[in-house]
Coordinates of C-alpha atoms and ligand atoms in Angstrom, one line a residue:
M1 CA -186.5 168.2 -210.1
P2 CA -184.5 167.6 -206.6
S3 CA -181.5 165.7 -207.4
P4 CA -181.4 162.2 -205.9
S5 CA -179.4 162.3 -202.3
R6 CA -176.0 160.8 -202.4
I7 CA -175.5 156.9 -201.4
H8 CA -173.1 156.4 -198.9
I9 CA -171.7 153.7 -196.8
L10 CA -173.0 154.3 -193.3
E11 CA -170.4 155.0 -190.6
P12 CA -169.6 152.0 -188.2
H13 CA -171.0 153.5 -185.3
V14 CA -174.1 154.2 -187.2
A15 CA -174.6 150.8 -188.7
E16 CA -174.0 149.2 -185.3
R17 CA -176.5 150.9 -183.8
I18 CA -179.1 150.2 -186.5
A19 CA -178.2 146.3 -186.2
A20 CA -178.1 146.5 -182.2
G21 CA -181.7 147.8 -182.3
E22 CA -182.6 144.5 -184.0
V23 CA -180.9 142.3 -181.5
V24 CA -181.5 144.1 -178.0
E25 CA -185.2 145.9 -178.7
R26 CA -185.5 145.7 -175.0
P27 CA -184.1 144.8 -171.5
A28 CA -185.1 141.2 -171.5
A29 CA -183.4 140.7 -175.0
V30 CA -180.5 141.8 -173.2
V31 CA -181.0 139.1 -170.6
K32 CA -181.7 136.7 -173.1
E33 CA -178.6 137.2 -175.3
L34 CA -176.5 136.9 -171.9
I35 CA -178.1 133.8 -170.6
E36 CA -177.4 132.2 -174.0
N37 CA -174.0 133.2 -173.6
A38 CA -173.8 131.7 -170.4
L39 CA -175.4 128.6 -171.2
D40 CA -173.3 128.1 -174.5
A41 CA -170.3 128.5 -172.0
N42 CA -171.5 125.3 -169.9
A43 CA -172.4 127.3 -167.1
S44 CA -173.8 124.9 -164.1
A45 CA -175.3 128.0 -162.3
I46 CA -176.3 131.5 -163.7
S47 CA -177.5 134.4 -161.8
V48 CA -179.4 137.4 -163.1
E49 CA -179.8 141.0 -161.5
I50 CA -181.9 143.6 -162.5
E51 CA -182.6 147.1 -161.5
H52 CA -185.2 149.4 -162.3
G53 CA -186.6 147.2 -165.3
G54 CA -183.2 146.7 -166.6
L55 CA -182.4 150.3 -167.6
A56 CA -180.3 151.0 -164.4
M57 CA -178.7 147.7 -164.3
I58 CA -178.5 144.2 -165.8
R59 CA -176.1 141.6 -164.7
V60 CA -175.8 138.1 -165.6
S61 CA -173.1 135.9 -163.8
D62 CA -172.0 132.3 -164.7
D63 CA -169.4 129.7 -163.5
G64 CA -169.1 128.6 -167.5
T65 CA -165.5 128.3 -169.4
G66 CA -165.0 132.1 -169.1
I67 CA -162.9 134.0 -171.8
R68 CA -159.2 134.2 -172.2
R69 CA -157.7 137.5 -171.7
E70 CA -156.4 138.0 -175.3
E71 CA -159.8 137.2 -176.6
A72 CA -161.7 139.2 -174.5
P73 CA -161.6 142.4 -176.8
I74 CA -162.4 140.7 -179.8
A75 CA -165.7 139.3 -178.2
F76 CA -167.2 142.6 -178.6
R77 CA -166.6 143.0 -182.1
R78 CA -169.3 142.2 -184.5
F79 CA -169.5 138.8 -186.2
A80 CA -167.0 137.6 -183.4
T81 CA -168.0 134.1 -182.4
S82 CA -166.2 130.8 -181.1
K83 CA -169.2 128.8 -181.8
I84 CA -169.4 128.7 -186.0
T85 CA -166.6 128.7 -188.6
T86 CA -168.2 127.7 -191.7
V87 CA -171.3 128.0 -193.7
E88 CA -171.7 124.2 -193.2
D89 CA -171.8 124.5 -189.2
L90 CA -174.6 127.0 -189.7
E91 CA -176.5 123.8 -190.7
R92 CA -175.6 122.1 -187.4
V93 CA -175.5 124.7 -184.8
R94 CA -176.1 123.3 -181.6
T95 CA -175.5 126.5 -179.6
L96 CA -177.7 128.9 -178.6
G97 CA -175.7 131.6 -180.2
F98 CA -173.6 131.5 -183.3
R99 CA -174.0 135.4 -185.0
G100 CA -171.5 136.9 -182.9
E101 CA -173.4 139.9 -182.6
A102 CA -175.0 140.3 -179.2
L103 CA -172.1 141.7 -177.1
A104 CA -171.4 144.2 -180.0
A105 CA -175.1 144.8 -180.1
I106 CA -175.4 145.4 -176.1
A107 CA -172.0 147.3 -176.0
A108 CA -173.5 149.7 -178.8
V109 CA -176.3 150.8 -176.7
S110 CA -175.2 150.6 -173.3
Q111 CA -171.9 150.3 -171.1
V112 CA -170.8 146.7 -170.6
T113 CA -168.4 145.5 -168.0
M114 CA -167.0 142.0 -168.2
V115 CA -165.1 140.1 -165.4
T116 CA -163.8 137.1 -166.5
R117 CA -161.5 134.1 -165.9
T118 CA -160.8 130.8 -167.4
H119 CA -159.7 127.9 -165.4
E120 CA -156.2 127.7 -167.1
E121 CA -155.5 131.7 -166.1
L122 CA -154.5 132.8 -162.8
E123 CA -155.6 136.3 -163.0
G124 CA -158.7 137.4 -164.7
T125 CA -159.6 140.1 -166.7
R126 CA -161.8 143.3 -166.6
I127 CA -163.2 144.5 -170.0
V128 CA -165.1 147.6 -170.3
A129 CA -166.8 148.5 -173.5
S130 CA -168.5 151.8 -174.2
D131 CA -168.7 154.2 -176.9
G132 CA -166.8 151.7 -179.1
Q133 CA -164.0 151.8 -176.8
V134 CA -162.7 148.5 -175.4
T135 CA -160.2 148.7 -172.4
T136 CA -158.8 145.5 -170.8
E137 CA -157.1 145.3 -167.4
P138 CA -156.4 142.6 -164.9
A139 CA -158.7 141.8 -162.3
A140 CA -159.9 139.1 -159.7
S141 CA -162.6 136.9 -160.9
P142 CA -163.9 133.3 -160.3
V143 CA -163.6 131.2 -163.2
G144 CA -166.6 132.0 -165.4
C145 CA -168.1 135.3 -166.5
S146 CA -169.9 138.3 -165.1
V147 CA -171.3 140.9 -167.3
T148 CA -172.7 144.0 -166.3
V149 CA -174.8 146.6 -168.3
T150 CA -175.6 149.9 -167.4
N151 CA -176.7 152.9 -169.0
L152 CA -178.9 151.0 -171.3
Y153 CA -180.2 153.1 -174.3
H154 CA -178.3 155.8 -173.0
N155 CA -177.3 156.8 -176.5
A156 CA -180.8 155.6 -177.9
P157 CA -183.4 157.9 -176.5
P158 CA -186.2 156.6 -179.0
R159 CA -185.6 153.3 -178.0
R160 CA -186.4 154.4 -174.2
K161 CA -189.6 155.7 -175.4
F162 CA -190.8 152.3 -176.5
L163 CA -190.3 150.7 -173.3
K164 CA -193.1 149.9 -170.8
S165 CA -192.9 150.7 -167.3
P166 CA -189.6 149.4 -165.3
L167 CA -192.2 147.1 -163.4
R168 CA -193.6 145.7 -166.6
E169 CA -189.8 145.5 -168.3
S170 CA -188.7 143.6 -165.0
E171 CA -191.8 141.2 -165.5
L172 CA -190.6 140.3 -169.3
C173 CA -186.9 139.6 -167.9
R174 CA -188.2 137.5 -165.3
N175 CA -190.4 135.7 -168.2
T176 CA -187.0 135.2 -170.0
V177 CA -185.2 133.7 -167.1
I178 CA -188.1 131.4 -166.8
R179 CA -188.1 130.4 -170.4
Y180 CA -184.5 129.2 -170.0
A181 CA -184.8 128.1 -166.7
L182 CA -187.5 125.8 -167.8
A183 CA -185.5 124.4 -170.6
F184 CA -182.4 124.1 -168.4
P185 CA -183.4 122.0 -165.2
H186 CA -179.5 120.7 -164.8
V187 CA -178.4 124.6 -164.5
A188 CA -179.1 126.3 -161.4
F189 CA -180.7 129.7 -162.1
R190 CA -181.4 132.7 -159.6
L191 CA -183.0 136.0 -160.3
R192 CA -183.0 139.3 -158.3
I193 CA -185.0 142.1 -159.2
D194 CA -184.4 145.4 -157.4
G195 CA -182.6 143.7 -154.8
R196 CA -185.5 141.2 -153.9
E197 CA -184.8 137.4 -154.9
T198 CA -187.5 136.3 -156.9
L199 CA -186.5 133.1 -158.3
V200 CA -184.2 130.4 -156.9
A201 CA -184.2 127.1 -159.0
P202 CA -181.5 124.7 -157.7
Q203 CA -180.4 122.0 -160.1
G204 CA -183.3 119.3 -160.3
T205 CA -185.3 117.3 -162.7
P206 CA -187.5 119.1 -165.5
L207 CA -190.7 118.3 -163.2
E208 CA -189.1 120.0 -160.3
R209 CA -188.1 123.0 -162.3
L210 CA -191.5 123.3 -163.3
T211 CA -192.7 123.4 -160.2
V212 CA -190.0 126.4 -159.2
C213 CA -190.9 128.3 -162.4
L214 CA -194.5 128.0 -162.6
G215 CA -195.8 127.5 -159.0
R216 CA -196.8 124.3 -157.3
E217 CA -200.4 125.0 -158.1
A218 CA -199.9 125.1 -161.8
A219 CA -197.3 121.9 -161.7
D220 CA -200.0 119.9 -160.0
E221 CA -202.3 120.5 -163.1
M222 CA -199.5 119.4 -165.4
I223 CA -199.3 115.7 -167.1
P224 CA -196.3 114.6 -169.4
I225 CA -196.6 114.3 -173.0
R226 CA -194.4 112.0 -175.3
W227 CA -194.1 111.1 -178.6
E228 CA -191.5 109.9 -180.6
A229 CA -190.6 109.3 -184.4
A230 CA -187.4 107.9 -185.8
D231 CA -185.9 111.3 -186.5
L232 CA -188.4 113.6 -184.3
R233 CA -189.2 113.5 -180.4
V234 CA -191.7 115.3 -178.6
W235 CA -191.9 115.6 -174.8
G236 CA -192.8 117.8 -172.3
F237 CA -195.9 118.8 -169.8
I238 CA -199.4 120.3 -170.6
S239 CA -202.0 121.2 -168.4
R240 CA -205.3 119.0 -167.5
P241 CA -208.1 120.2 -169.6
T242 CA -209.9 120.6 -166.0
V243 CA -207.9 124.0 -166.2
G244 CA -207.7 127.0 -168.9
R245 CA -206.1 130.3 -168.9
S246 CA -207.5 133.4 -170.5
H247 CA -203.9 133.9 -171.8
R248 CA -201.3 132.1 -173.4
Q249 CA -198.4 133.0 -171.3
S250 CA -198.0 130.0 -170.2
Q251 CA -197.3 128.4 -173.2
Y252 CA -193.5 127.5 -174.0
F253 CA -192.2 125.9 -177.0
Y254 CA -188.5 124.7 -177.6
V255 CA -186.7 123.3 -180.6
N256 CA -183.7 121.5 -179.2
N257 CA -184.0 123.3 -176.2
R258 CA -184.0 126.9 -178.0
P259 CA -187.1 128.8 -177.2
I260 CA -189.2 129.7 -179.9
R261 CA -192.7 131.6 -180.7
A262 CA -194.2 128.8 -182.2
G263 CA -197.8 129.8 -184.3
L264 CA -198.0 126.6 -185.6
L265 CA -197.3 124.5 -182.8
T266 CA -199.8 126.4 -180.9
V267 CA -202.4 125.6 -183.0
A268 CA -201.3 122.0 -183.0
L269 CA -201.6 122.1 -179.3
E270 CA -204.9 124.0 -178.8
R271 CA -206.7 122.2 -181.7
A272 CA -206.1 119.1 -179.5
Y273 CA -207.9 120.6 -176.7
E274 CA -210.6 121.8 -178.9
R275 CA -213.6 119.7 -177.2
H276 CA -211.8 119.9 -174.0
L277 CA -211.4 123.6 -173.2
P278 CA -214.3 126.0 -174.0
P279 CA -213.3 128.9 -176.4
G280 CA -211.4 131.3 -175.2
R281 CA -209.8 129.2 -172.9
H282 CA -205.8 128.3 -173.3
P283 CA -203.8 125.3 -171.8
M284 CA -200.5 125.6 -170.1
A285 CA -197.8 123.7 -171.8
V286 CA -194.2 123.1 -171.6
I287 CA -193.1 121.5 -174.9
F288 CA -189.6 120.4 -176.0
I289 CA -189.1 119.1 -179.7
E290 CA -186.0 117.3 -180.4
V291 CA -184.9 116.8 -184.0
D292 CA -181.6 116.4 -186.0
P293 CA -180.4 120.3 -186.5
A294 CA -180.0 119.7 -190.0
Y295 CA -183.7 119.8 -190.3
V296 CA -184.4 123.1 -188.7
D297 CA -183.0 126.4 -189.7
V298 CA -182.2 128.6 -186.7
N299 CA -180.9 131.4 -188.6
V300 CA -184.1 133.1 -189.9
H301 CA -185.3 135.5 -187.2
P302 CA -183.1 138.5 -186.0
T303 CA -183.2 137.2 -182.5
K304 CA -183.4 133.5 -183.3
A305 CA -187.1 133.4 -181.6
E306 CA -188.3 131.7 -184.7
V307 CA -186.9 128.6 -186.4
R308 CA -187.9 127.3 -189.7
F309 CA -188.6 123.6 -189.5
M310 CA -187.7 121.6 -193.0
H311 CA -190.9 119.3 -192.0
E312 CA -193.1 121.6 -190.8
R313 CA -196.2 119.5 -191.0
S314 CA -194.2 116.7 -188.9
A315 CA -193.5 118.9 -186.2
Y316 CA -197.2 120.0 -186.0
W317 CA -198.2 116.3 -186.3
A318 CA -195.8 115.1 -183.9
V319 CA -197.0 117.8 -181.2
S320 CA -200.7 117.3 -182.0
Q321 CA -200.3 113.5 -181.5
A322 CA -198.6 114.1 -178.3
V323 CA -201.2 116.0 -177.0
T324 CA -204.0 114.2 -178.0
E325 CA -202.8 110.9 -176.8
A326 CA -202.1 112.7 -173.3
L327 CA -205.6 114.0 -173.0
K328 CA -207.2 110.6 -174.0
P329 CA -208.0 109.8 -170.7
F330 CA -210.0 112.8 -170.2
P331 CA -213.7 113.1 -171.1
Q332 CA -214.5 115.3 -174.0
A333 CA -217.2 117.9 -173.5
R334 CA -219.9 117.4 -175.9
T335 CA -220.5 121.0 -178.0
D336 CA -223.7 121.9 -175.9
E337 CA -221.8 121.4 -172.5
F338 CA -219.7 124.3 -173.3
M339 CA -223.1 126.5 -172.9
R340 CA -222.8 126.1 -169.1
W341 CA -219.5 127.4 -169.0
P342 CA -219.7 131.0 -167.6
F343 CA -218.9 132.9 -170.8
D344 CA -219.3 136.5 -169.3
E345 CA -216.4 135.7 -167.1
I346 CA -214.2 134.7 -170.1
P347 CA -212.0 138.0 -170.5
A348 CA -211.3 138.8 -173.9
E349 CA -208.3 137.3 -175.4
M350 CA -205.9 140.6 -175.3
P351 CA -202.6 139.9 -173.9
S352 CA -201.3 143.3 -172.4
D353 CA -198.1 143.4 -174.3
T354 CA -196.5 142.0 -177.3
S355 CA -193.5 140.4 -175.8
H356 CA -191.9 137.1 -177.0
T357 CA -194.0 134.9 -174.9
N358 CA -197.2 135.5 -176.7
L359 CA -198.9 134.7 -180.3
R360 CA -199.3 138.0 -181.6
E361 CA -195.9 138.4 -182.6
V362 CA -195.4 135.1 -184.0
G363 CA -193.9 135.1 -187.5
V364 CA -196.5 136.3 -189.8
G365 CA -197.9 138.9 -187.5
Y366 CA -201.1 137.3 -185.7
H367 CA -202.8 139.6 -183.8
A368 CA -204.9 137.5 -181.2
G369 CA -205.1 133.6 -181.6
S370 CA -204.8 133.0 -185.2
P371 CA -201.8 132.0 -187.1
M372 CA -203.2 133.5 -190.2
R373 CA -203.0 137.1 -191.4
A374 CA -205.6 139.0 -193.8
I375 CA -204.0 140.4 -196.5
G376 CA -206.7 141.5 -198.8
Q377 CA -209.9 140.7 -200.4
L378 CA -210.1 139.5 -204.0
H379 CA -213.1 141.1 -205.8
N380 CA -215.0 141.6 -203.0
S381 CA -215.3 137.9 -202.2
Y382 CA -212.5 135.6 -201.2
I383 CA -210.3 136.8 -198.4
L384 CA -206.6 136.1 -199.0
A385 CA -204.4 135.5 -195.6
Q386 CA -200.8 134.6 -195.0
S387 CA -200.4 131.5 -192.8
P388 CA -197.4 129.9 -191.6
E389 CA -197.7 127.1 -194.4
G390 CA -198.3 129.6 -197.2
L391 CA -201.6 131.5 -198.7
V392 CA -205.1 130.6 -197.4
I393 CA -208.0 131.5 -199.8
I394 CA -211.2 131.8 -197.3
D395 CA -215.0 131.9 -198.6
P396 CA -216.2 134.6 -196.2
H397 CA -219.7 133.4 -196.5
A398 CA -218.9 130.0 -195.8
A399 CA -216.3 130.7 -192.8
H400 CA -218.6 133.3 -191.4
E401 CA -221.5 130.4 -191.5
A402 CA -219.3 127.9 -189.9
I403 CA -218.5 130.5 -187.2
L404 CA -222.3 131.5 -186.5
F405 CA -223.3 127.7 -186.8
E406 CA -220.9 126.8 -183.7
R407 CA -221.4 129.8 -181.8
L408 CA -225.4 128.8 -182.1
L409 CA -224.8 125.4 -181.0
R410 CA -222.6 126.5 -178.3
G411 CA -224.8 128.9 -176.8
E412 CA -223.7 132.6 -176.6
P413 CA -225.1 135.6 -174.8
R414 CA -228.8 137.1 -175.9
E415 CA -230.2 140.1 -176.7
E416 CA -233.5 141.1 -175.3
I417 CA -235.5 142.3 -177.9
S418 CA -237.7 145.1 -176.2
P419 CA -240.6 145.5 -177.0
A420 CA -241.2 142.0 -178.0
F421 CA -241.3 141.9 -182.0
R422 CA -244.4 140.4 -183.6
L423 CA -243.0 138.1 -186.5
P424 CA -244.8 139.1 -190.0
I425 CA -245.8 135.5 -190.6
T426 CA -249.3 133.9 -191.7
Q427 CA -251.3 131.7 -189.4
R428 CA -250.0 128.7 -191.0
E429 CA -246.4 129.6 -190.7
A430 CA -246.8 130.5 -186.8
E431 CA -248.3 127.0 -186.3
T432 CA -245.4 125.4 -188.0
L433 CA -243.2 127.3 -185.8
S434 CA -244.9 127.1 -182.6
K435 CA -244.3 123.2 -182.5
Y436 CA -240.5 123.6 -182.1
L437 CA -240.1 126.8 -179.8
D438 CA -238.3 124.6 -177.5
V439 CA -235.7 123.7 -179.9
L440 CA -235.4 127.2 -181.1
A441 CA -234.9 128.5 -177.5
N442 CA -232.1 126.1 -177.3
L443 CA -230.4 127.9 -179.9
G444 CA -231.4 131.1 -178.4
I445 CA -234.0 132.2 -180.3
E446 CA -236.8 133.0 -177.6
I447 CA -240.4 133.1 -179.7
E448 CA -243.7 132.9 -177.8
P449 CA -247.0 132.9 -178.7
F450 CA -249.0 136.3 -178.3
G451 CA -252.6 135.7 -178.9
K452 CA -254.1 133.5 -181.7
G453 CA -251.8 132.9 -184.6
T454 CA -249.4 135.4 -183.7
L455 CA -245.8 135.0 -182.5
V456 CA -243.3 137.5 -181.0
V457 CA -239.7 137.2 -180.7
R458 CA -238.5 138.3 -177.2
A459 CA -234.7 137.4 -177.5
L460 CA -232.0 136.5 -180.1
P461 CA -228.5 135.3 -179.8
K462 CA -226.2 137.9 -180.5
S463 CA -225.3 136.4 -184.0
L464 CA -228.7 136.8 -185.1
S465 CA -229.5 140.4 -183.7
H466 CA -228.6 142.3 -186.9
V467 CA -231.0 139.8 -189.2
P468 CA -234.4 141.2 -190.3
L469 CA -236.8 139.2 -188.4
A470 CA -239.2 138.5 -191.6
N471 CA -236.2 136.8 -193.2
L472 CA -235.1 134.9 -190.3
A473 CA -238.5 133.5 -189.5
A474 CA -239.0 132.8 -193.1
A475 CA -235.8 130.8 -193.4
L476 CA -236.8 128.9 -190.1
V477 CA -240.3 128.1 -191.3
E478 CA -238.9 126.8 -194.7
E479 CA -236.4 124.5 -192.9
I480 CA -238.9 123.1 -190.8
S481 CA -241.4 122.3 -193.7
S482 CA -238.6 120.9 -195.7
R483 CA -239.2 117.5 -194.4
S484 CA -240.2 115.6 -191.4
W485 CA -237.8 115.4 -188.3
S486 CA -237.8 112.5 -186.3
D487 CA -235.2 114.0 -183.7
T488 CA -235.0 117.3 -182.4
G489 CA -231.0 117.0 -182.1
S490 CA -230.7 116.9 -185.9
L491 CA -233.5 119.6 -186.5
Q492 CA -231.8 121.7 -183.9
E493 CA -228.3 121.7 -186.1
A494 CA -230.4 122.1 -189.4
L495 CA -232.0 125.2 -187.9
A496 CA -228.6 126.5 -186.6
A497 CA -227.0 126.0 -190.0
R498 CA -230.0 127.8 -191.7
A499 CA -229.8 130.7 -189.1
A500 CA -226.3 131.0 -189.7
C501 CA -226.5 131.0 -193.2
T502 CA -229.2 133.6 -193.3
A503 CA -226.9 135.7 -190.9
A504 CA -223.7 135.3 -192.7
I505 CA -221.8 137.9 -194.8
K506 CA -222.5 137.5 -198.0
A507 CA -220.3 136.9 -201.3
G508 CA -219.9 140.5 -202.6
D509 CA -219.9 142.1 -199.1
L510 CA -216.6 144.5 -198.9
L511 CA -214.9 143.7 -195.6
S512 CA -212.1 146.0 -194.1
L513 CA -208.8 144.2 -193.2
D514 CA -209.9 144.3 -189.6
Q515 CA -213.1 142.6 -190.3
M516 CA -211.4 140.1 -192.5
Q517 CA -208.8 139.4 -189.5
K518 CA -211.8 139.2 -186.9
L519 CA -213.4 136.6 -189.3
I520 CA -209.9 134.8 -189.6
D521 CA -209.3 135.0 -185.7
D522 CA -213.1 133.7 -185.3
L523 CA -212.6 130.8 -187.6
A524 CA -209.3 129.7 -185.9
T525 CA -211.5 129.5 -182.4
Y526 CA -214.7 128.2 -183.6
W527 CA -214.2 126.0 -186.7
S528 CA -213.7 122.2 -186.2
P529 CA -214.3 120.7 -189.5
A530 CA -213.1 122.5 -192.4
V531 CA -216.4 122.6 -194.1
C532 CA -219.5 125.1 -193.6
P533 CA -222.5 123.5 -192.2
H534 CA -223.7 122.8 -195.7
G535 CA -220.6 120.8 -196.7
R536 CA -218.5 123.4 -198.6
P537 CA -215.1 124.1 -197.7
A538 CA -214.6 127.3 -195.9
F539 CA -210.9 128.0 -196.9
I540 CA -208.1 125.9 -199.0
T541 CA -204.7 126.4 -198.9
L542 CA -201.9 126.9 -201.3
S543 CA -198.4 125.7 -199.8
M544 CA -195.5 127.5 -200.1
E545 CA -194.1 124.1 -201.6
E546 CA -197.0 124.4 -204.0
L547 CA -196.5 127.7 -205.2
E548 CA -192.6 127.1 -205.5
R549 CA -193.5 124.2 -207.7
R550 CA -195.9 125.8 -209.9
F551 CA -193.5 129.0 -210.4
L552 CA -190.7 126.1 -211.2
R553 CA -188.5 127.1 -208.6
Ligands
ADP601 P1 -172.2 134.6 -180.0 O1 -173.0 133.9 -178.6 O2 -173.2 134.4 -180.9 O3 -171.0 133.8 -180.3 P2 -171.8 136.9 -178.6 O4 -171.5 138.1 -179.1 O5 -173.1 136.8 -177.8 O6 -171.7 135.9 -180.1 O7 -170.6 136.7 -177.7 C1 -169.3 136.6 -178.6 C2 -168.4 135.3 -178.1 O8 -167.8 135.7 -176.7 C3 -169.1 134.0 -177.7 O9 -169.0 133.3 -178.9 C4 -168.0 133.3 -176.7 O10 -167.1 132.7 -177.3 C5 -167.7 134.5 -176.0 N1 -168.6 134.8 -174.5 C6 -169.5 135.4 -174.4 N2 -170.4 135.4 -173.3 C7 -169.4 134.7 -172.6 C8 -169.8 134.0 -171.6 N3 -170.6 134.3 -170.6 N4 -168.6 133.0 -171.3 C9 -167.8 132.5 -171.9 N5 -167.5 133.2 -173.3 C10 -168.6 133.9 -173.6
MG602 MG1 -174.4 135.1 -177.9

């Protein structure tokens, strides 16, 4: 038997490198931390320079308070901060930083030169931090602080390997600058990438800032939102439902001006657009939530990219109210109108990267579009999934049925059946079906007479293409014969429900994790009422509160 390895405390430089990995996972994270520091120092102008994707150089200069010479070296130590002192302070953090980690983390994986001066000092200070050494010397400096980071990840080759191309990393840095610029319109921002000025945002109003950051065309499509309760305020801008993007990269959420990834809030936003935008299209949004800092825990994520709301549902509710209210003047589309949308032109929802701007990384690990993550299947039947609220238990048959039902009604690509397939049904059944060929055609089921008492299937919607045709035909005949139909609308829905039921996964079907996740993502896209067309619920949620209560915690 091999003996266990000895347990020992890591050398500080190893521990620091590990901690640094979390805080500064890529150049854009360095940019984020330095901008946060500048904003916390009350800067009124911030300039950012990036070279070669940030690997050659990142410089963030501000005209904020600066750091006193005697305090400068301490700033580079881990847990060195001027922003909080006590544990209680954590509950009322108003600054963007508070952990005292960033400068130490950045210095652990690069060479940092800081030039700074406070307004009380006559002479500034240059601090160079590299390989655990910090040196300080007098230097000329305007009031404020300028931090230059070079040789990023020179001592962390594995980290370099995980980076994207310099072009892509620059783009991520740019997104980061925009993310903060949108929230601080009273602070001027400049961004230079490889010597080229790519953003010049003078101090201005929120709307002016929106125009500079997202472009005039996008800004022209935005409408304001506002919703206020006693202790919660939501405001910002969302896009008119006449425009929809194929990605979610133009959705920005902030809590008390802190940019956050917000799976649940994205759901609140997009649900309000449900009858406005066709599936696969996403609104643009810049949404600010203001709430008493005591009601949000900002200390739950290594890069502070997520926050936890004490009353998560209120935040969800407030966003959905604000958006719904603003969309009221716009007519809703009927489900069948979505049929006219050119589906083939909608690119698959596949963000090219897992940067902090998209949903895939949000908290519970979404992979494209839903705030839920499949974790397993119970007795080959119920799917268990993690959601921001807690545990979701999904009935796969009911869920799949609901998805197929919506897809059939909304219209979807058809598959030709070639050669046309003769339906194995009796003459009587053929007569029954024949009366409703137009209703079936509306659902994408193209059936034609072929000689006396014979019907052939020429095309089927994609969702039904795997169903044995005899079963499908029998189910449709049975549905039609079940009662007399006065209006074609309800017959069409009944046939869609019946066809969906026939094609849906059955209880007992073993699913792979990927299949489960696909089902969950589709459910988030297509589901509107929480029921399958037969009125049974498609899923139930056990909230964390409920679980905690039942475990007597
Ligand atoms: P944190 O922001 O969590 O406090 P940092 O490591 O980012 O930790 O910074 C450490 C300290 O250095 C800050 O608390 C602040 O006092 C000081 N500091 C950092 N950057 C600046 C800056 N641009 N201007 C003024 N002070 C700064
Ligand atoms: Mg900081």
